mmCIF file of C-alpha atoms in Angstrom:
data_model
loop_
_atom_site.group_PDB
_atom_site.id
_atom_site.type_symbol
_atom_site.label_atom_id
_atom_site.label_comp_id
_atom_site.label_asym_id
_atom_site.label_seq_id
_atom_site.Cartn_x
_atom_site.Cartn_y
_atom_site.Cartn_z
ATOM 1 C CA VAL A 1 59.297 23.313 17.933
ATOM 2 C CA GLY A 2 60.948 25.911 15.184
ATOM 3 C CA PRO A 3 62.171 29.673 16.349
ATOM 4 C CA TYR A 4 59.323 32.618 16.261
ATOM 5 C CA VAL A 5 59.435 36.407 17.098
ATOM 6 C CA LEU A 6 57.906 37.855 19.508
ATOM 7 C CA ILE A 7 56.595 40.716 18.737
ATOM 8 C CA THR A 8 56.080 43.711 21.767
ATOM 9 C CA PRO A 9 53.291 45.664 21.942
ATOM 10 C CA ASN A 10 52.451 49.254 20.363
ATOM 11 C CA GLU A 11 51.486 50.339 23.655
ATOM 12 C CA THR A 12 51.663 54.658 22.120
ATOM 13 C CA ARG A 13 48.625 52.439 19.799
ATOM 14 C CA ARG A 14 47.437 50.524 22.396
ATOM 15 C CA ASN A 15 46.183 53.065 24.339
ATOM 16 C CA GLN A 16 45.026 55.796 20.925
ATOM 17 C CA LEU A 17 42.382 52.381 20.610
ATOM 18 C CA GLN A 18 41.039 52.591 24.261
ATOM 19 C CA GLN A 19 40.848 56.988 24.380
ATOM 20 C CA ILE A 20 38.585 56.338 20.861
ATOM 21 C CA ALA A 21 36.030 52.857 22.556
ATOM 22 C CA LYS A 22 35.925 55.124 25.800
ATOM 23 C CA LYS A 23 34.666 58.143 24.258
ATOM 24 C CA GLU A 24 32.074 55.604 22.382
ATOM 25 C CA LEU A 25 30.853 54.554 25.098
ATOM 26 C CA ASP A 26 29.916 57.470 26.693
ATOM 27 C CA ASP A 27 28.103 58.958 24.184
ATOM 28 C CA LEU A 28 25.660 56.228 24.042
ATOM 29 C CA GLU A 29 25.391 56.619 27.411
ATOM 30 C CA ARG A 30 24.437 60.663 26.273
ATOM 31 C CA TRP A 31 23.173 59.700 23.902
ATOM 32 C CA LYS A 32 20.726 57.251 25.312
ATOM 33 C CA GLU A 33 20.159 59.806 28.784
ATOM 34 C CA GLU A 34 18.761 62.585 25.847
ATOM 35 C CA HIS A 35 16.405 60.253 23.844
ATOM 36 C CA ARG A 36 14.403 58.030 27.774
ATOM 37 C CA PRO A 37 11.385 57.921 27.058
ATOM 38 C CA GLY A 38 9.195 60.307 30.024
ATOM 39 C CA PRO A 39 5.630 59.401 31.329
ATOM 40 C CA ILE A 40 2.843 58.217 29.157
ATOM 41 C CA LYS A 41 -0.244 59.770 30.616
ATOM 42 C CA LEU A 42 -3.893 58.383 29.413
ATOM 43 C CA ALA A 43 -6.741 60.701 30.243
ATOM 44 C CA PRO A 44 -9.303 58.294 32.526
ATOM 45 C CA GLN A 45 -11.731 56.106 31.047
ATOM 46 C CA ARG A 46 -14.640 53.305 32.008
ATOM 47 C CA LEU A 47 -13.597 49.967 30.533
ATOM 48 C CA GLY A 48 -15.649 47.140 30.818
ATOM 49 C CA GLY A 49 -17.393 48.663 28.010
ATOM 50 C CA THR A 50 -20.970 47.460 28.478
ATOM 51 C CA GLU A 51 -21.661 45.396 31.008
ATOM 52 C CA SER A 52 -22.434 45.517 34.381
ATOM 53 C CA GLU A 53 -19.536 44.072 37.162
ATOM 54 C CA ALA A 54 -23.015 41.234 37.625
ATOM 55 C CA GLN A 55 -22.384 40.860 34.215
ATOM 56 C CA ALA A 56 -18.877 40.147 33.304
ATOM 57 C CA ARG A 57 -18.753 38.083 37.362
ATOM 58 C CA GLN A 58 -21.352 36.463 35.344
ATOM 59 C CA LYS A 59 -19.857 36.053 31.915
ATOM 60 C CA GLN A 60 -16.613 34.781 33.696
ATOM 61 C CA GLN A 61 -18.653 32.523 36.068
ATOM 62 C CA MET A 62 -19.982 30.729 32.699
ATOM 63 C CA MET A 63 -16.885 30.376 31.152
ATOM 64 C CA LEU A 64 -14.492 28.592 33.793
ATOM 65 C CA THR A 65 -17.875 26.481 34.313
ATOM 66 C CA GLN A 66 -18.013 25.504 30.955
ATOM 67 C CA SER A 67 -13.939 24.855 30.756
ATOM 68 C CA LYS A 68 -14.558 22.685 33.999
ATOM 69 C CA TYR A 69 -17.352 20.324 32.169
ATOM 70 C CA GLN A 70 -14.610 20.398 29.265
ATOM 71 C CA GLN A 71 -11.852 19.232 31.375
ATOM 72 C CA LYS A 72 -14.523 16.627 33.408
ATOM 73 C CA HIS A 73 -15.726 15.665 29.970
ATOM 74 C CA LYS A 74 -12.328 15.718 28.671
ATOM 75 C CA ARG A 75 -10.662 13.376 31.846
ATOM 76 C CA GLU A 76 -13.488 11.007 31.443
ATOM 77 C CA GLU A 77 -13.034 10.421 27.589
ATOM 78 C CA TYR A 78 -9.131 9.892 28.239
ATOM 79 C CA VAL A 79 -10.134 6.854 30.297
ATOM 80 C CA LYS A 80 -13.125 5.585 28.317
ATOM 81 C CA ALA A 81 -10.848 5.637 25.442
ATOM 82 C CA LYS A 82 -7.633 3.668 27.776
ATOM 83 C CA LYS A 83 -10.556 1.311 28.926
ATOM 84 C CA ALA A 84 -11.408 0.798 25.411
ATOM 85 C CA SER A 85 -7.592 0.610 24.394
ATOM 86 C CA GLU A 86 -6.953 -1.804 27.270
ATOM 87 C CA GLU A 87 -10.046 -4.399 26.312
ATOM 88 C CA ALA A 88 -9.780 -3.792 22.814
ATOM 89 C CA LYS A 89 -6.009 -5.672 23.694
ATOM 90 C CA ILE A 90 -7.124 -7.705 25.562
ATOM 91 C CA LEU A 91 -9.616 -9.072 23.635
ATOM 92 C CA LYS A 92 -6.892 -9.163 20.885
ATOM 93 C CA GLN A 93 -4.721 -11.846 23.037
ATOM 94 C CA LYS A 94 -7.616 -13.975 23.973
ATOM 95 C CA ALA A 95 -8.587 -13.633 20.051
ATOM 96 C CA ILE A 96 -4.650 -15.111 18.775
ATOM 97 C CA GLN A 97 -4.551 -16.824 21.581
ATOM 98 C CA ARG A 98 -7.804 -18.368 20.718
ATOM 99 C CA GLU A 99 -7.887 -19.000 17.397
ATOM 100 C CA LYS A 100 -3.898 -20.996 17.737
ATOM 101 C CA ALA A 101 -5.524 -23.079 19.980
ATOM 102 C CA GLU A 102 -8.379 -23.500 16.590
ATOM 103 C CA ARG A 103 -5.179 -24.379 14.648
ATOM 104 C CA LEU A 104 -3.850 -26.643 16.917
ATOM 105 C CA GLU A 105 -7.856 -28.116 17.850
ATOM 106 C CA VAL A 106 -7.271 -28.795 13.209
ATOM 107 C CA LYS A 107 -3.388 -29.191 14.054
ATOM 108 C CA LYS A 108 -3.694 -31.688 15.911
ATOM 109 C CA ARG A 109 -7.011 -33.966 14.072
ATOM 110 C CA MET A 110 -5.835 -33.929 10.502
ATOM 111 C CA GLU A 111 -2.778 -35.430 11.796
ATOM 112 C CA GLU A 112 -4.814 -38.321 13.553
ATOM 113 C CA MET A 113 -6.789 -38.046 10.429
ATOM 114 C CA GLN A 114 -3.085 -38.814 8.334
ATOM 115 C CA ARG A 115 -2.417 -41.203 10.421
ATOM 116 C CA LYS A 116 -5.413 -42.621 10.595
ATOM 117 C CA GLU A 117 -6.200 -42.516 6.065
ATOM 118 C CA MET A 118 -2.326 -43.970 6.632
ATOM 119 C CA PHE A 119 -2.851 -46.691 8.452
ATOM 120 C CA LEU A 120 -5.936 -48.223 6.095
ATOM 121 C CA GLU A 121 -4.138 -46.940 3.234
ATOM 122 C CA ASP A 122 -1.891 -49.999 4.083
ATOM 123 C CA GLN A 123 -3.572 -52.100 5.706
ATOM 124 C CA TYR A 124 -5.685 -51.713 2.088
ATOM 125 C CA TYR A 125 -2.745 -53.052 0.221
ATOM 126 C CA LYS A 126 -1.570 -55.775 2.678
ATOM 127 C CA THR A 127 -5.063 -56.770 2.657
ATOM 128 C CA ASN A 128 -5.405 -56.646 -1.057
ATOM 129 C CA GLU A 129 -1.983 -57.812 -1.448
ATOM 130 C CA LEU A 130 -2.985 -60.770 0.830
ATOM 131 C CA LEU A 131 -6.342 -61.768 -1.653
ATOM 132 C CA ASN A 132 -4.242 -62.167 -4.625
ATOM 133 C CA ARG A 133 -1.692 -64.537 -3.322
ATOM 134 C CA LEU A 134 -5.646 -66.026 -1.790
ATOM 135 C CA ASP A 135 -7.006 -65.303 -5.174
ATOM 136 C CA LEU A 136 -3.816 -67.650 -7.128
ATOM 137 C CA SER A 137 -3.633 -70.162 -5.114
ATOM 138 C CA LEU A 138 -7.382 -70.942 -5.352
ATOM 139 C CA PRO A 139 -8.408 -73.796 -8.179
ATOM 140 C CA LYS A 140 -10.251 -72.234 -11.319
ATOM 141 C CA ASN A 141 -13.884 -73.497 -11.134
ATOM 142 C CA ASP A 142 -16.452 -73.920 -13.653
ATOM 143 C CA SER A 143 -19.912 -72.696 -13.516
ATOM 144 C CA CYS A 144 -21.244 -75.353 -12.241
ATOM 145 C CA GLN A 145 -18.835 -75.700 -9.284
ATOM 146 C CA ILE A 146 -19.144 -71.662 -8.258
ATOM 147 C CA ALA A 147 -23.000 -72.245 -8.073
ATOM 148 C CA ASN A 148 -21.727 -74.757 -5.467
ATOM 149 C CA ARG A 149 -19.995 -72.266 -2.939
ATOM 150 C CA GLY A 150 -17.474 -73.244 -0.542
ATOM 151 C CA PRO A 151 -14.437 -71.540 1.928
ATOM 152 C CA GLU A 152 -13.593 -69.688 -1.038
ATOM 153 C CA SER A 153 -16.721 -68.039 -1.886
ATOM 154 C CA THR A 154 -16.928 -67.067 2.189
ATOM 155 C CA ALA A 155 -13.252 -65.496 1.319
ATOM 156 C CA TRP A 156 -14.178 -63.898 -1.669
ATOM 157 C CA ALA A 157 -17.334 -62.214 0.215
ATOM 158 C CA ARG A 158 -15.238 -61.559 2.179
ATOM 159 C CA SER A 159 -12.417 -59.379 1.148
ATOM 160 C CA HIS A 160 -15.445 -57.919 -0.956
ATOM 161 C CA THR A 161 -17.564 -57.042 2.130
ATOM 162 C CA TYR A 162 -13.756 -55.263 3.646
ATOM 163 C CA LYS A 163 -13.188 -53.748 0.949
ATOM 164 C CA GLN A 164 -16.792 -52.067 0.383
ATOM 165 C CA ALA A 165 -15.416 -51.083 4.559
ATOM 166 C CA LEU A 166 -12.014 -49.515 3.770
ATOM 167 C CA GLN A 167 -14.247 -47.538 0.797
ATOM 168 C CA GLU A 168 -16.627 -46.079 3.347
ATOM 169 C CA ASP A 169 -13.780 -45.233 5.505
ATOM 170 C CA GLU A 170 -12.431 -43.099 2.945
ATOM 171 C CA ASN A 171 -15.802 -41.647 2.502
ATOM 172 C CA ARG A 172 -15.831 -40.616 6.182
ATOM 173 C CA LEU A 173 -12.852 -39.022 6.650
ATOM 174 C CA GLU A 174 -13.555 -37.006 3.265
ATOM 175 C CA GLU A 175 -16.946 -35.747 5.088
ATOM 176 C CA MET A 176 -15.323 -34.981 8.639
ATOM 177 C CA LYS A 177 -12.301 -32.501 6.406
ATOM 178 C CA GLN A 178 -15.288 -31.506 4.773
ATOM 179 C CA GLU A 179 -16.705 -30.368 8.075
ATOM 180 C CA GLN A 180 -13.989 -29.272 9.743
ATOM 181 C CA GLN A 181 -12.427 -26.731 6.604
ATOM 182 C CA ARG A 182 -16.638 -26.391 6.912
ATOM 183 C CA LYS A 183 -16.991 -25.616 10.521
ATOM 184 C CA ALA A 184 -13.385 -22.456 10.798
ATOM 185 C CA GLU A 185 -15.435 -20.744 7.950
ATOM 186 C CA ARG A 186 -18.897 -20.193 10.145
ATOM 187 C CA THR A 187 -15.588 -19.605 13.479
ATOM 188 C CA GLU A 188 -14.253 -16.576 11.089
ATOM 189 C CA PHE A 189 -16.846 -15.433 9.335
ATOM 190 C CA LYS A 190 -19.074 -15.306 13.727
ATOM 191 C CA LYS A 191 -15.220 -14.239 14.475
ATOM 192 C CA ARG A 192 -15.867 -10.874 12.370
ATOM 193 C CA GLN A 193 -19.504 -10.455 12.819
ATOM 194 C CA GLU A 194 -18.150 -9.677 16.473
ATOM 195 C CA GLU A 195 -15.392 -6.839 16.341
ATOM 196 C CA GLU A 196 -17.747 -5.449 13.444
ATOM 197 C CA ALA A 197 -19.851 -5.463 16.484
ATOM 198 C CA ARG A 198 -17.377 -4.256 18.870
ATOM 199 C CA THR A 199 -16.277 -1.995 16.954
ATOM 200 C CA ARG A 200 -19.936 -0.298 16.299
ATOM 201 C CA ALA A 201 -21.337 -0.039 19.777
ATOM 202 C CA HIS A 202 -18.075 1.204 20.424
ATOM 203 C CA GLN A 203 -18.717 3.809 18.493
ATOM 204 C CA ASN A 204 -22.586 4.227 18.948
ATOM 205 C CA GLU A 205 -21.284 5.079 22.635
ATOM 206 C CA GLN A 206 -18.865 7.859 21.168
ATOM 207 C CA ARG A 207 -21.889 9.358 19.637
ATOM 208 C CA ARG A 208 -24.106 8.902 23.096
ATOM 209 C CA VAL A 209 -21.311 10.340 25.026
ATOM 210 C CA ASN A 210 -20.387 13.183 22.350
ATOM 211 C CA ASN A 211 -24.926 14.037 22.698
ATOM 212 C CA ALA A 212 -24.996 13.480 26.698
ATOM 213 C CA PHE A 213 -22.735 16.048 27.296
ATOM 214 C CA LEU A 214 -23.561 18.777 24.312
ATOM 215 C CA ASP A 215 -27.459 18.466 25.615
ATOM 216 C CA ARG A 216 -26.075 19.331 29.385
ATOM 217 C CA LEU A 217 -23.536 22.448 28.054
ATOM 218 C CA GLN A 218 -27.231 23.695 26.660
ATOM 219 C CA ASN A 219 -29.132 23.345 29.657
ATOM 220 C CA LYS A 220 -26.360 24.983 31.710
ATOM 221 C CA THR A 221 -26.389 27.400 29.293
ATOM 222 C CA GLN A 222 -29.476 28.032 28.619
ATOM 223 C CA PRO A 223 -30.189 29.550 32.229
ATOM 224 C CA ASN A 224 -28.138 32.032 32.086
ATOM 225 C CA SER A 225 -29.560 33.568 29.132
ATOM 226 C CA ILE A 226 -32.059 33.753 30.199
ATOM 227 C CA ASN A 227 -31.175 35.600 33.414
ATOM 228 C CA GLN A 228 -29.281 37.961 31.883
ATOM 229 C CA PRO A 229 -31.263 41.720 30.557
ATOM 230 C CA GLY A 230 -32.264 42.237 27.303
#
């Protein structure tokens, strides 16, 4: 710590400042006392306007009843909205699970068809390879010998029939693929229609509840307005 200088306070100056502050506080208190507002004097008058006490109480009761109906309606709306939100959440989760299951099923079917295609393709190539080797090993025959059908002709007929069967299997696989695609499109369209129907039903229910509440409120208000004197 470096050196420092301690300055002693000036007692005379401090006393003068304290006296000035005390004088100012005394002046402020005296000014407040002199300018204190006096008592308020108002002429007595009849309050409540032109309505009688019974009418005022009836109006107050009607407002209280309307307030209760409004609070009840708000609670009902809150409960319905919460229930609708929970149901929508559950339906959404179910739709997600159903969509996952459908995608998994489609994936399994596609994998099964791919395996079958690979098997048929491999079998087709091996059969062609075998038939080509058989064709190369057979002797060349003229037209007369071809007319006399032997074991070679029978082998050729079997190979031709087998090729036709393979082609038919490929056509069936293609038809199955197209059918699966059409089913997926129909399912997606049906889901969109169901979602739109649920939305319209929820909106109709909201309108029905609001109209019913307004009708009850109007029916409650009309007898009170009829009973009041004109």
